[in-house]
Coordinates of C-alpha atoms and ligand atoms in Angstrom, one line a residue:
M14 CA 0.0 0.0 0.0
F15 CA 2.7 2.4 1.0
R16 CA 6.4 2.0 1.1
C17 CA 9.2 4.1 2.4
G18 CA 12.5 4.2 0.6
V19 CA 14.6 3.8 3.7
L20 CA 15.1 0.0 3.7
L21 CA 17.5 0.2 0.8
Q22 CA 19.9 2.5 2.6
L23 CA 20.2 0.7 5.9
A24 CA 23.7 0.5 7.3
L25 CA 23.3 -2.2 9.8
Y26 CA 24.4 -0.4 12.9
S27 CA 22.5 2.8 12.2
V28 CA 19.2 1.0 11.9
A29 CA 17.8 1.7 15.3
E30 CA 19.1 5.2 15.7
E31 CA 19.3 7.2 12.5
L32 CA 15.9 7.0 10.9
G33 CA 14.1 9.4 13.1
T34 CA 14.0 12.3 10.8
E35 CA 12.6 10.8 7.6
T36 CA 8.9 11.1 7.4
C37 CA 7.1 8.7 5.2
A38 CA 3.6 8.7 6.5
P39 CA 1.6 11.4 8.3
G40 CA 0.2 10.1 11.5
T41 CA -3.0 11.6 12.7
R42 CA -4.3 12.6 16.1
R43 CA -0.9 13.5 17.6
H44 CA -1.1 13.4 21.4
P45 CA 0.1 16.8 22.7
S46 CA 2.9 15.2 24.7
F47 CA 4.4 13.7 21.6
P48 CA 6.8 15.9 19.7
P49 CA 5.8 17.2 16.2
F50 CA 6.7 14.7 13.5
D51 CA 8.9 16.9 11.3
L52 CA 11.7 17.8 13.8
S53 CA 15.3 16.8 13.7
H54 CA 16.8 14.9 16.7
G55 CA 18.3 18.2 18.1
E56 CA 15.0 20.0 17.6
T57 CA 13.1 17.2 19.3
A58 CA 15.5 17.5 22.3
A59 CA 14.8 21.2 22.5
W60 CA 11.1 20.6 22.1
F61 CA 11.1 18.2 25.1
K62 CA 13.1 20.6 27.2
K63 CA 10.5 23.3 26.6
N64 CA 7.3 21.2 26.6
L65 CA 7.6 18.6 29.3
P66 CA 4.8 19.5 31.7
A67 CA 5.3 19.8 35.5
L68 CA 4.2 16.7 37.5
P69 CA 0.6 17.0 38.7
P70 CA 0.0 18.1 42.4
P71 CA -1.4 15.3 44.6
P72 CA -5.1 14.4 44.3
T73 CA -7.5 15.0 47.2
M74 CA -7.8 11.7 48.9
T75 CA -9.3 10.5 52.2
A76 CA -7.1 8.9 54.9
E77 CA -8.5 5.5 53.8
E78 CA -7.8 6.1 50.2
K79 CA -4.3 7.1 51.0
M80 CA -3.8 3.9 53.1
Y81 CA -5.1 1.8 50.2
A82 CA -2.8 3.4 47.7
R83 CA 0.2 2.9 50.0
W84 CA -0.6 -0.8 50.6
S85 CA 1.6 -3.4 49.0
A86 CA -0.2 -6.1 47.0
A87 CA 0.4 -8.5 49.9
E88 CA -1.1 -6.1 52.4
Y89 CA -4.2 -5.6 50.2
I90 CA -4.7 -9.3 49.8
S91 CA -4.5 -10.0 53.5
A92 CA -6.8 -7.0 54.3
R93 CA -9.4 -8.2 51.7
R94 CA -9.2 -11.8 53.0
A95 CA -9.8 -10.4 56.5
G96 CA -12.8 -8.3 55.3
K97 CA -11.2 -5.0 56.1
V98 CA -11.8 -3.6 52.7
T99 CA -13.9 -4.4 49.7
C100 CA -12.6 -5.0 46.2
E101 CA -14.5 -1.9 45.1
E102 CA -13.1 0.4 47.7
Y103 CA -9.6 -0.6 46.9
A104 CA -10.1 -0.4 43.1
A105 CA -11.8 3.0 43.5
A106 CA -8.8 4.4 45.3
L107 CA -6.4 3.2 42.6
T108 CA -8.6 4.2 39.6
K109 CA -9.0 7.6 41.2
R110 CA -5.3 8.0 41.2
A111 CA -5.0 6.7 37.6
R112 CA -7.5 9.3 36.4
H113 CA -5.9 12.1 38.4
Y114 CA -2.5 11.5 36.9
K115 CA -3.7 10.8 33.4
S116 CA -1.6 13.6 32.0
M117 CA 1.4 11.5 32.9
N118 CA 0.2 8.8 30.4
Q119 CA 0.8 5.8 32.5
F120 CA -2.3 4.4 30.8
M121 CA -3.5 4.5 27.2
N122 CA -6.7 5.5 25.5
W123 CA -7.8 8.4 27.7
D124 CA -9.0 10.1 24.5
N125 CA -11.1 7.4 22.8
D126 CA -12.1 5.2 25.9
P127 CA -12.0 7.7 28.8
D128 CA -14.3 5.7 31.0
W129 CA -12.3 2.5 31.0
P130 CA -11.8 2.7 34.8
E131 CA -15.5 2.2 35.2
R132 CA -15.1 -1.3 33.8
V133 CA -12.4 -2.0 36.4
L134 CA -14.8 -0.9 39.1
A135 CA -17.7 -3.0 37.7
A136 CA -15.4 -6.1 37.8
A137 CA -14.5 -5.2 41.4
R138 CA -18.2 -5.1 42.3
K139 CA -18.7 -8.5 40.7
M140 CA -15.8 -9.8 42.7
D141 CA -17.4 -8.5 46.0
A142 CA -20.7 -10.1 45.0
K143 CA -19.0 -13.4 44.4
A144 CA -17.2 -13.3 47.8
K145 CA -20.5 -12.5 49.5
A146 CA -22.4 -15.3 47.7
E147 CA -19.8 -18.0 47.7
G148 CA -17.4 -17.1 50.6
I149 CA -14.2 -15.3 50.7
T150 CA -12.0 -18.2 49.5
S151 CA -14.0 -18.1 46.3
I152 CA -12.0 -15.1 45.3
A153 CA -8.6 -16.5 46.3
P154 CA -5.7 -16.2 45.6
L155 CA -5.7 -12.6 44.1
Y156 CA -8.9 -11.4 45.9
G157 CA -9.7 -8.9 43.1
L158 CA -6.3 -7.2 43.0
P159 CA -6.3 -4.8 40.1
I160 CA -3.3 -5.5 37.8
P161 CA -2.4 -3.2 34.9
M162 CA -1.5 -5.0 31.8
K163 CA 1.2 -4.0 29.3
G164 CA -0.3 -2.1 26.4
T165 CA 1.0 -4.7 23.9
M166 CA -1.1 -7.5 25.3
A167 CA -4.4 -8.6 23.7
T168 CA -7.5 -7.8 25.8
K169 CA -11.2 -8.3 25.0
D170 CA -12.4 -5.6 27.5
F171 CA -9.8 -2.9 26.8
I172 CA -8.4 -1.4 23.6
S173 CA -5.5 -3.4 22.2
S174 CA -3.5 -1.1 19.9
A175 CA 0.0 -2.0 21.0
G176 CA 0.7 1.7 20.8
V177 CA 0.2 1.9 17.1
G178 CA -1.9 4.9 15.8
I179 CA -3.7 3.1 13.1
L180 CA -4.8 0.4 15.7
H181 CA -5.8 3.0 18.3
D182 CA -9.5 2.0 18.4
F183 CA -9.3 -1.8 18.2
R184 CA -10.2 -4.4 20.8
A185 CA -8.9 -7.9 20.6
K186 CA -11.1 -11.0 20.0
D187 CA -9.5 -12.8 22.9
D188 CA -7.4 -12.2 26.0
A189 CA -3.7 -13.0 26.1
E190 CA -3.0 -16.3 27.9
F191 CA -1.5 -14.6 30.9
I192 CA -4.6 -12.4 31.3
K193 CA -6.7 -15.5 31.3
I194 CA -4.7 -16.9 34.2
V195 CA -5.0 -13.6 36.1
I196 CA -8.7 -13.6 35.7
D197 CA -8.9 -17.3 36.6
K198 CA -7.0 -16.5 39.8
N199 CA -9.5 -13.7 40.6
G200 CA -7.3 -10.8 39.7
L201 CA -8.8 -7.8 37.9
V202 CA -7.4 -6.4 34.6
F203 CA -6.6 -2.8 35.4
G204 CA -6.4 -1.3 31.9
K205 CA -3.5 -1.0 29.6
T206 CA -0.2 0.7 30.2
N207 CA 1.6 2.8 27.7
V208 CA 4.2 1.4 25.3
P209 CA 6.1 2.5 22.2
E210 CA 4.7 1.0 19.0
F211 CA 4.9 -2.8 19.3
A212 CA 7.4 -2.3 22.1
A213 CA 10.0 -1.0 19.6
S214 CA 12.1 1.2 21.9
L215 CA 13.3 1.8 25.4
V216 CA 11.2 5.0 25.4
S217 CA 7.5 4.8 26.2
C218 CA 6.1 7.2 23.6
N219 CA 3.7 6.7 20.8
Y220 CA 2.0 9.5 18.9
A221 CA -1.5 8.3 19.7
D222 CA -1.2 7.9 23.5
G223 CA 1.7 10.3 24.1
C224 CA 4.9 10.0 26.2
T225 CA 4.9 8.6 29.8
L226 CA 6.3 10.8 32.5
N227 CA 8.5 9.6 35.3
P228 CA 7.2 10.1 38.9
H229 CA 10.7 10.9 40.2
D230 CA 11.5 13.8 37.8
R231 CA 9.6 15.2 34.9
T232 CA 12.7 15.5 32.7
L233 CA 13.4 11.7 32.9
T234 CA 12.0 9.1 30.5
S235 CA 10.0 6.4 32.2
G236 CA 12.1 3.8 30.4
G237 CA 10.5 1.3 28.0
S238 CA 9.1 -0.5 26.5
S239 CA 7.0 -1.2 29.6
G240 CA 7.3 2.5 30.7
G241 CA 3.6 3.0 31.4
A242 CA 3.8 0.0 33.8
G243 CA 6.9 1.2 35.5
S244 CA 5.5 4.7 36.0
A245 CA 2.2 3.4 37.3
V246 CA 3.9 1.3 40.0
G247 CA 6.3 4.2 40.9
A248 CA 3.4 6.6 41.1
Y249 CA 1.4 4.3 43.4
L250 CA -1.4 3.7 40.8
S251 CA -1.0 0.0 41.6
P252 CA 1.5 -2.1 43.6
V253 CA 2.4 -4.3 40.7
A254 CA 2.1 -4.2 36.9
V255 CA 2.6 -6.7 34.1
T256 CA 5.6 -5.9 31.8
E257 CA 7.4 -7.7 29.0
D258 CA 11.1 -7.9 28.3
T259 CA 12.8 -8.6 25.0
G260 CA 16.0 -6.7 25.5
G261 CA 15.4 -4.8 28.7
S262 CA 11.7 -3.7 28.6
T263 CA 10.9 -4.9 32.1
R264 CA 14.2 -3.8 33.6
A265 CA 14.7 -0.4 32.0
P266 CA 11.4 0.9 33.3
A267 CA 12.2 -0.6 36.7
F268 CA 15.6 1.2 36.6
S269 CA 14.1 4.5 35.6
N270 CA 11.1 4.5 38.0
G271 CA 12.9 3.0 41.0
N272 CA 11.0 -0.3 40.9
F273 CA 12.0 -3.9 41.2
G274 CA 11.8 -5.5 37.8
Y275 CA 11.5 -9.3 37.5
D276 CA 12.3 -10.7 34.1
P277 CA 11.8 -14.5 34.6
T278 CA 13.4 -17.5 33.0
R279 CA 11.9 -17.6 29.5
G280 CA 8.7 -19.6 29.5
H281 CA 7.9 -19.0 33.2
F282 CA 4.8 -17.0 32.2
P283 CA 3.0 -17.8 29.0
N284 CA 3.6 -15.1 26.3
A285 CA 0.8 -16.0 23.9
G286 CA -1.3 -12.9 23.0
N287 CA 1.6 -10.5 23.6
P288 CA 2.9 -9.7 20.1
G289 CA 6.3 -11.3 19.8
M290 CA 9.5 -9.5 18.7
A291 CA 12.0 -12.4 18.8
L292 CA 11.2 -16.0 19.2
I293 CA 13.6 -16.7 22.1
L294 CA 13.9 -13.4 23.9
D295 CA 10.3 -12.2 24.8
Q296 CA 9.1 -12.8 28.3
L297 CA 6.3 -11.3 30.3
G298 CA 7.4 -10.1 33.8
L299 CA 6.5 -7.8 36.6
N300 CA 7.3 -4.4 38.1
A301 CA 6.7 -3.9 41.8
R302 CA 7.9 -1.9 44.8
S303 CA 9.2 -5.0 46.7
I304 CA 10.3 -8.5 46.0
E305 CA 7.7 -9.7 48.5
D306 CA 5.0 -8.4 46.1
I307 CA 6.7 -10.1 43.2
L308 CA 6.6 -13.4 45.2
A309 CA 3.0 -12.8 46.2
I310 CA 1.8 -12.4 42.6
D311 CA 4.1 -14.9 41.1
S312 CA 3.2 -17.7 43.5
A313 CA -0.5 -16.9 43.0
V314 CA -0.5 -17.1 39.2
S315 CA 2.1 -19.9 39.0
D316 CA 0.5 -22.0 41.7
Y317 CA 3.3 -22.6 44.2
D318 CA 3.9 -22.0 47.9
P319 CA 6.8 -19.7 48.3
S320 CA 7.6 -20.9 51.8
T321 CA 8.6 -24.3 50.4
V322 CA 12.0 -22.9 49.6
K323 CA 14.1 -21.3 52.4
A324 CA 16.5 -18.5 51.6
K325 CA 20.1 -19.2 52.3
E326 CA 21.7 -17.3 55.2
V327 CA 23.3 -14.2 53.9
G328 CA 26.6 -15.4 55.5
K329 CA 26.5 -18.3 53.1
L330 CA 25.7 -16.4 49.9
R331 CA 28.4 -16.3 47.2
I332 CA 27.8 -13.4 44.9
G333 CA 29.7 -13.1 41.6
V334 CA 30.9 -9.6 40.6
P335 CA 32.7 -10.2 37.2
R336 CA 33.9 -7.1 35.4
Y337 CA 33.4 -8.6 31.9
P338 CA 31.0 -8.2 30.2
F339 CA 28.9 -5.9 32.4
V340 CA 31.2 -3.4 34.0
E341 CA 33.5 -3.2 31.0
S342 CA 31.4 -4.1 27.9
Y343 CA 33.2 -4.7 24.7
I344 CA 33.4 -7.0 21.7
P345 CA 36.5 -9.2 21.6
A346 CA 38.8 -8.9 18.6
G347 CA 37.3 -10.7 15.6
G348 CA 33.9 -10.9 17.3
D349 CA 30.5 -10.3 15.6
N350 CA 29.7 -6.6 15.7
P351 CA 26.4 -6.0 13.8
F352 CA 25.7 -2.7 15.5
G353 CA 29.2 -1.2 14.8
I354 CA 30.1 -0.9 18.5
E355 CA 33.4 0.9 18.7
A356 CA 36.6 -1.3 19.4
P357 CA 38.8 -1.5 21.3
M358 CA 36.8 0.7 23.6
A359 CA 34.7 -0.7 26.5
Y360 CA 31.4 0.9 27.5
M361 CA 31.0 1.4 31.2
P362 CA 28.1 2.7 33.3
S363 CA 28.0 6.3 34.2
K364 CA 29.9 7.4 37.4
P365 CA 26.8 7.6 39.6
I366 CA 25.8 4.1 38.7
M367 CA 29.3 2.7 39.3
A368 CA 29.3 4.5 42.7
K369 CA 26.1 2.7 43.7
Y370 CA 27.5 -0.6 42.4
E371 CA 30.6 -0.2 44.6
A372 CA 28.5 0.8 47.6
A373 CA 26.3 -2.3 47.1
K374 CA 29.3 -4.6 46.9
E375 CA 30.6 -3.1 50.1
A376 CA 27.2 -3.4 51.9
L377 CA 26.9 -7.0 50.9
R378 CA 30.4 -7.7 52.1
K379 CA 29.6 -6.0 55.4
A380 CA 26.4 -8.1 55.7
G381 CA 28.6 -11.3 55.6
A382 CA 28.1 -12.4 51.9
T383 CA 31.2 -13.6 50.0
L384 CA 31.8 -11.5 46.9
V385 CA 33.6 -13.5 44.2
A386 CA 35.5 -11.1 42.0
K387 CA 36.4 -13.8 39.4
E388 CA 35.9 -13.6 35.6
W389 CA 34.6 -16.4 33.5
P390 CA 37.4 -18.9 32.8
S391 CA 39.5 -18.6 29.6
E392 CA 40.1 -21.1 26.9
E393 CA 42.6 -20.5 24.2
G394 CA 43.3 -17.2 25.7
Q395 CA 39.7 -16.0 25.5
N396 CA 36.9 -15.6 28.1
V397 CA 34.5 -18.5 27.5
L398 CA 31.4 -16.3 27.8
A399 CA 32.8 -13.8 25.2
R400 CA 33.6 -16.7 22.9
A401 CA 30.1 -18.2 23.2
F402 CA 28.6 -14.8 22.7
F403 CA 30.6 -13.1 20.0
Q404 CA 33.0 -15.6 18.4
M405 CA 31.0 -18.7 17.5
K406 CA 31.2 -19.4 13.8
M407 CA 28.4 -20.4 11.4
G408 CA 30.6 -21.7 8.5
K409 CA 33.3 -19.1 8.3
E410 CA 31.3 -16.2 9.7
V411 CA 31.0 -15.2 13.3
V412 CA 27.5 -14.7 14.6
S413 CA 26.3 -13.2 17.9
P414 CA 22.8 -13.4 19.4
H415 CA 22.3 -9.7 18.6
F416 CA 20.4 -8.5 15.6
H417 CA 19.3 -11.7 13.7
V418 CA 17.0 -12.7 16.5
F419 CA 14.7 -10.0 15.1
S420 CA 14.2 -11.6 11.8
T421 CA 10.7 -12.8 12.8
Y422 CA 9.6 -9.6 14.5
M423 CA 7.3 -8.1 11.8
G424 CA 6.0 -11.5 10.9
Q425 CA 4.9 -12.1 14.5
V426 CA 3.3 -8.6 14.5
A427 CA 1.3 -9.4 11.4
Q428 CA 0.2 -12.8 12.9
W429 CA -0.9 -11.0 16.1
M430 CA -2.9 -8.4 14.2
Y431 CA -4.6 -11.2 12.3
D432 CA -5.2 -13.6 15.2
Y433 CA -6.2 -11.2 17.9
L434 CA -7.4 -8.1 16.2
G435 CA -8.6 -9.4 12.9
V436 CA -7.7 -6.0 11.5
N437 CA -7.1 -5.2 7.9
A438 CA -3.6 -3.7 8.3
T439 CA -0.4 -4.7 6.8
I440 CA 3.2 -4.5 8.0
A441 CA 3.7 -1.7 5.6
D442 CA 0.8 0.2 7.2
V443 CA 2.3 -0.2 10.7
F444 CA 5.7 0.7 9.5
A445 CA 4.6 3.8 7.7
D446 CA 2.5 4.9 10.7
A447 CA 5.3 4.8 13.3
Q448 CA 6.8 8.1 14.3
S449 CA 10.0 9.0 15.9
A450 CA 10.3 11.0 19.2
G451 CA 14.1 11.5 18.9
A452 CA 17.1 9.4 18.4
G453 CA 16.2 6.9 21.2
H454 CA 12.7 6.3 19.8
S455 CA 12.7 5.4 16.2
P456 CA 10.3 2.5 16.0
R457 CA 10.3 2.4 12.3
G458 CA 14.1 1.8 12.3
F459 CA 13.7 -1.0 14.8
M460 CA 10.9 -2.6 12.8
A461 CA 13.1 -2.5 9.7
L462 CA 15.5 -5.0 11.3
S463 CA 13.3 -7.9 10.3
S464 CA 13.7 -7.1 6.7
V465 CA 17.5 -7.3 6.8
A466 CA 18.1 -10.0 9.3
S467 CA 19.1 -13.5 8.2
E468 CA 16.9 -16.5 8.8
A469 CA 19.9 -18.9 8.5
K470 CA 21.6 -16.9 11.3
L471 CA 18.5 -17.0 13.5
N472 CA 18.5 -20.8 13.0
F473 CA 22.1 -21.0 14.1
I474 CA 21.4 -18.8 17.2
L475 CA 18.4 -21.1 18.1
Q476 CA 20.3 -24.3 17.7
E477 CA 23.9 -23.5 18.6
L478 CA 24.4 -20.2 20.4
R479 CA 21.7 -20.7 23.0
A480 CA 23.0 -24.1 24.2
A481 CA 26.7 -22.9 24.1
G482 CA 25.7 -19.7 25.8
A483 CA 23.9 -21.5 28.7
D484 CA 26.8 -23.8 29.2
A485 CA 29.3 -20.9 29.2
W486 CA 27.1 -18.8 31.5
N487 CA 26.8 -21.6 34.0
R488 CA 30.6 -22.2 34.3
L489 CA 31.2 -19.2 36.5
F490 CA 28.2 -20.3 38.7
D491 CA 29.4 -23.9 38.9
E492 CA 33.1 -23.4 39.2
E493 CA 32.8 -20.7 41.8
N494 CA 29.7 -22.1 43.5
L495 CA 27.8 -18.9 43.0
D496 CA 24.2 -18.2 44.1
V497 CA 23.8 -15.1 42.0
I498 CA 25.7 -12.4 40.0
L499 CA 25.4 -8.7 40.7
I500 CA 25.9 -6.2 37.9
P501 CA 25.2 -2.5 37.3
G502 CA 21.7 -1.9 36.0
Y503 CA 22.3 0.1 32.9
L504 CA 24.7 2.6 31.4
H505 CA 23.2 5.9 32.4
T506 CA 19.9 7.6 33.4
P507 CA 18.1 8.9 30.3
T508 CA 16.3 12.2 30.2
Y509 CA 13.9 12.9 27.3
E510 CA 16.3 15.6 26.2
C511 CA 19.5 13.5 26.0
M512 CA 17.6 10.5 24.7
A513 CA 16.3 12.6 21.8
S514 CA 19.7 14.0 20.9
S515 CA 21.9 10.9 21.8
T516 CA 23.8 12.9 24.4
C517 CA 23.3 10.9 27.7
E518 CA 26.5 10.4 29.5
H519 CA 28.3 7.1 30.3
Q520 CA 31.9 6.1 30.6
V521 CA 34.2 4.7 28.0
K522 CA 37.5 2.9 28.7
N523 CA 40.3 2.8 26.2
L524 CA 41.4 -0.8 26.6
T525 CA 44.9 0.0 25.1
S526 CA 45.7 2.9 27.4
G527 CA 43.4 2.0 30.3
E528 CA 42.1 5.6 30.3
V529 CA 38.5 6.1 31.3
V530 CA 36.6 9.1 30.1
S531 CA 33.0 10.3 30.3
R532 CA 31.2 10.7 27.0
A533 CA 27.9 12.3 26.2
E534 CA 27.2 10.1 23.2
F535 CA 24.5 7.6 24.4
T536 CA 22.5 5.8 21.9
S537 CA 20.0 3.1 22.9
V538 CA 22.1 0.5 21.1
Q539 CA 25.0 1.2 23.4
S540 CA 22.8 1.0 26.5
L541 CA 21.1 -2.2 25.5
F542 CA 24.3 -3.8 24.2
M543 CA 25.4 -5.7 27.3
H544 CA 23.3 -4.6 30.3
T545 CA 19.8 -5.7 29.3
F546 CA 20.0 -7.2 25.8
S547 CA 22.8 -9.6 26.3
M548 CA 22.1 -13.1 27.7
K549 CA 18.5 -12.8 26.8
H550 CA 19.0 -15.7 24.5
I551 CA 19.8 -17.8 27.6
P552 CA 16.7 -18.7 29.7
L553 CA 17.7 -17.4 33.1
P554 CA 16.2 -15.2 35.8
K555 CA 17.0 -11.5 36.2
M556 CA 16.0 -8.8 38.7
M557 CA 16.4 -5.1 38.5
V558 CA 16.9 -3.8 42.1
P559 CA 16.3 -0.1 42.9
V560 CA 19.2 1.2 45.0
G561 CA 18.1 4.8 45.7
L562 CA 19.0 8.0 43.8
D563 CA 22.1 9.5 42.4
P564 CA 23.3 12.9 43.5
Q565 CA 21.0 14.5 40.9
G566 CA 18.0 12.8 42.3
R567 CA 17.7 10.2 39.5
P568 CA 16.8 6.6 40.3
V569 CA 19.6 4.0 40.0
G570 CA 19.2 0.2 39.7
L571 CA 21.5 -2.8 39.9
Q572 CA 20.7 -6.2 38.5
L573 CA 20.9 -9.7 40.0
L574 CA 21.2 -12.5 37.5
G575 CA 20.8 -16.2 38.2
R576 CA 22.0 -19.5 36.9
A577 CA 20.5 -20.9 33.7
G578 CA 18.4 -23.8 35.0
P579 CA 18.4 -25.5 38.4
P580 CA 21.7 -26.5 40.1
G581 CA 23.5 -29.2 38.2
S582 CA 21.3 -28.9 35.1
R583 CA 23.0 -29.3 31.7
G584 CA 21.7 -28.0 28.4
L585 CA 18.3 -26.3 28.0
G586 CA 15.9 -29.2 28.8
Y587 CA 14.6 -27.3 31.8
S588 CA 13.4 -24.5 29.6
Y589 CA 10.9 -26.8 27.9
D590 CA 9.5 -28.3 31.1
T591 CA 6.3 -26.3 31.8
E592 CA 5.9 -27.6 35.3
L593 CA 9.5 -27.0 36.3
L594 CA 9.4 -23.5 34.7
K595 CA 6.7 -22.5 37.2
V596 CA 9.1 -22.9 40.1
V597 CA 12.6 -22.8 38.6
D598 CA 13.2 -19.2 39.6
L599 CA 12.0 -19.6 43.2
P600 CA 15.5 -20.1 44.7
F601 CA 16.7 -17.1 42.8
L602 CA 13.8 -14.9 44.0
K603 CA 14.4 -16.0 47.6
T604 CA 18.2 -15.3 47.3
A605 CA 17.4 -11.9 45.7
Q606 CA 15.0 -11.1 48.6
A607 CA 17.6 -12.1 51.3
A608 CA 20.5 -10.3 49.6
V609 CA 18.5 -7.1 49.1
A610 CA 17.3 -7.0 52.7
A611 CA 20.8 -7.6 54.0
M612 CA 22.3 -5.0 51.6
V613 CA 19.8 -2.3 52.7
A614 CA 20.3 -3.2 56.4
A615 CA 24.0 -2.7 56.0
D616 CA 23.7 0.6 54.0
P617 CA 20.3 2.3 54.2
S618 CA 21.3 4.7 51.4
L619 CA 20.8 1.7 49.0
A620 CA 17.1 1.4 49.9
R621 CA 14.4 2.2 47.3
V622 CA 13.4 5.9 47.5
E623 CA 9.8 7.1 47.1
P624 CA 9.3 9.3 43.9
S625 CA 9.0 13.0 44.4
L626 CA 5.4 12.7 43.0
V627 CA 4.2 10.9 46.1
R628 CA 6.1 13.0 48.7
G629 CA 5.3 16.2 50.5
K630 CA 2.4 17.8 52.3
D631 CA -1.1 16.2 51.7
N632 CA 0.6 13.5 49.8
L633 CA 1.1 9.7 50.4
F634 CA 4.4 10.3 52.2
E635 CA 4.7 13.6 54.0
Ligands
NAG25 C1 -8.2 -4.0 3.2 O1 -7.7 -2.6 3.0 C2 -7.4 -2.4 1.6 C3 -6.7 -1.0 1.6 O2 -7.4 -0.1 2.3 C4 -8.6 -2.5 0.8 O3 -8.3 -2.2 -0.6 C5 -9.2 -3.9 0.9 O4 -10.4 -3.9 0.3 C6 -9.4 -4.2 2.4 N1 -9.8 -5.6 2.5 C7 -10.8 -6.0 3.3 C8 -11.0 -7.5 3.3 O5 -11.4 -5.2 4.0
NAG26 C1 43.6 4.6 23.1 O1 44.9 4.6 23.6 C2 46.0 4.4 22.7 C3 47.3 4.4 23.5 O2 47.5 5.5 24.3 C4 45.9 5.6 21.7 O3 46.9 5.4 20.7 C5 44.6 5.5 21.0 O4 44.5 6.6 20.1 C6 43.4 5.6 22.0 N1 42.2 5.4 21.3 C7 41.2 6.3 21.4 C8 40.0 6.0 20.5 O5 41.2 7.3 22.1

C-alpha cells in the first residue's frame, strides 16, 4: 500500500538510531505530549526541554484512600481476606489516582475510551458479590487485586492497539494467555499501560497515546518498552504491573522509575497474545515496589507455595561480581559486531551508577556475603562467555545473538494483528504509521530490522548459540559455586532531552591505554548492548533492584542474574518443562530477597526511594 525508501539505505548499525527524521507517513491525532513529526533529533530534544509539563499536584484523597494506595499487593490481599476492605473500595482508590495522573500517560486510550476505569470498578463489584455469595475463599488467591497489563497485550475488554496509531481503536477478540490466568486467579485487569509502537524502543512514547512521565523527575523518561507499567507502579497507581522484556523492557522501566523488575526465565509466564519480537527473547514479567509483592503475585499465578524454599543465610551467599561483560562491555577482537560498537573501547556505566554498584558490593560484604571477583574462565586465551557470545562461527562467519533474533519480528506482529485483532492492516501500514520521538525512539528503524536479518543466522542462534551460551554462562556459577551475579543496572539515566539528541552520559574505557573518560554520546544500542539485551538468548532469571537515587535525584538500579536452569542442570531441557518452569526461579527470588534485605540493612542509602510525585504535604508520604 505504502512503502518508504529507507530500507534500501540501511547500514546495519545505524538501523535503530538514524531513521528518526525521515517522514514517510503522516500520523493523525498526535497526542500533545508527543513531539511534532517533522523535527530533527536536536529540535526534538529542544522541544522536550520546553514542553515537558510539571508533574501534577497530589489528588485530594481520604485517609482510607491514601492507606489503600500505599498498601503493598500482599497487604491488600490480606486485608481483603480479613474483610477490612472491599474490592470496590480498593479499586476505586487506585482508579481515582490513575484518572488524576492521566496527563502522565501511564495508561492508554484516555481520548477514545476515557471511561475504561468504570469497567475495572464493575469487575471489582462483581468480585465483591462473588465473595458475598460463595465465601471469601472463592476469590482467592488474588482477591480482586487490580493489575495493569502492558499495552501490547491482547485484551477483550480494553483497547489493544500495541501503541500503534492506526490500531488505536481496536479491541482484541480474545485475551492473552497470561490475562486468562490472572482472571482465573480472581485478579482484575486494570487497563493497559503505555508502550512504544509494538514495544520497539526503550522510550514509552507513541504519537496516539503520548509520552509517559516519570514520577521521580519530569525530565526523565520512564524507560521502556513497559514504561507505562513502570511509572504506574512508581506513582502508586498500583502495587504491581505486568511488563514484558525482550531486550530490557521490564528492567529499563524498573531502573528509571525506581522499581523492582522481575524478568523471569523464559517460559515462566505464557507469552501468547503478547505480540512477539524475537522467538527466544520475549518474556512477560513484573514491576513492583518490593520482592515480597513479586513473590506474592508470582506464587498466586504460578500455583506454588513460596515458603517451600528457604532462603540461604546471607553469610553463606556467594555473589559473583565479574567485570566482563557488564562493568566493561566490549566485543573481543574478531567478534561479531552488527551494531558497529566501537573497538577496542569498552562501554562502562556512568559514574553515579558505578558508585552505587561499589556501595552495594561493600554493603553485601559487610552483611557477611562472600563477593567473588572472578571472571569467566579462559580457553585458548579467551573468556569463554565472550567466545560463546561473539565468536562462534556459522561456517566461516562469526554470529552473535544480537540482531538476527529480530528476523521474525514483523511476521509475529502481522500474525498477532490477524489472530487477535482481525484487522485489515499490513506490516507496511504499521511501519509507515510509526513516528520518531528522537534518536532513542525510532520504532520504524527497529521494525526494519526484520527485513535485513538472516533466517539462517537465526537458526544458528536457536540451535547452537543458546546451548553454548547457557553452558558458558553456568561455568562461573558452577566453578565458583555462586548463588547469583550482581551487575550494574544500565549505562546511564536517560532524560527525554538526552535520549532525543543521543547525548546521555556514560563512561568509555580505552582498553589499550586504560584511560576512562565520560562521554555524552549515548544511543540506545549502546545501552542495550550488554546490560539488558545480552544473555536474553539464555533462559535465566533477572531482577532489577532499585538502590536509591544518584546525587542529581535520579533513580539507579542494579541487576541480579541467576544460573540458567536448576543447580546441576545441563543443556536447555529445563526451559521446555512447563511444570518445572513455574518454580525454577523460586530459589533465585528467595536469594534476591535475602540479599537485598541484607544490603539495605548494612547501608540504608541503598534502599528504594519514594518518587517526588508521592512525597510532600497532603501526599502519600509527608
Ligand atoms: C483492506 O484494505 C485495503 C486497503 O485499504 C482495501 O483495498 C481492501 O479492500 C481491504 N480488505 C478488506 C477485506 O477489507
Ligand atoms: C587509546 O589509547 C591508545 C594508546 O594510548 C591511543 O593510541 C589511542 O588513540 C586511544 N584510542 C582512542 C579511541 O582514544
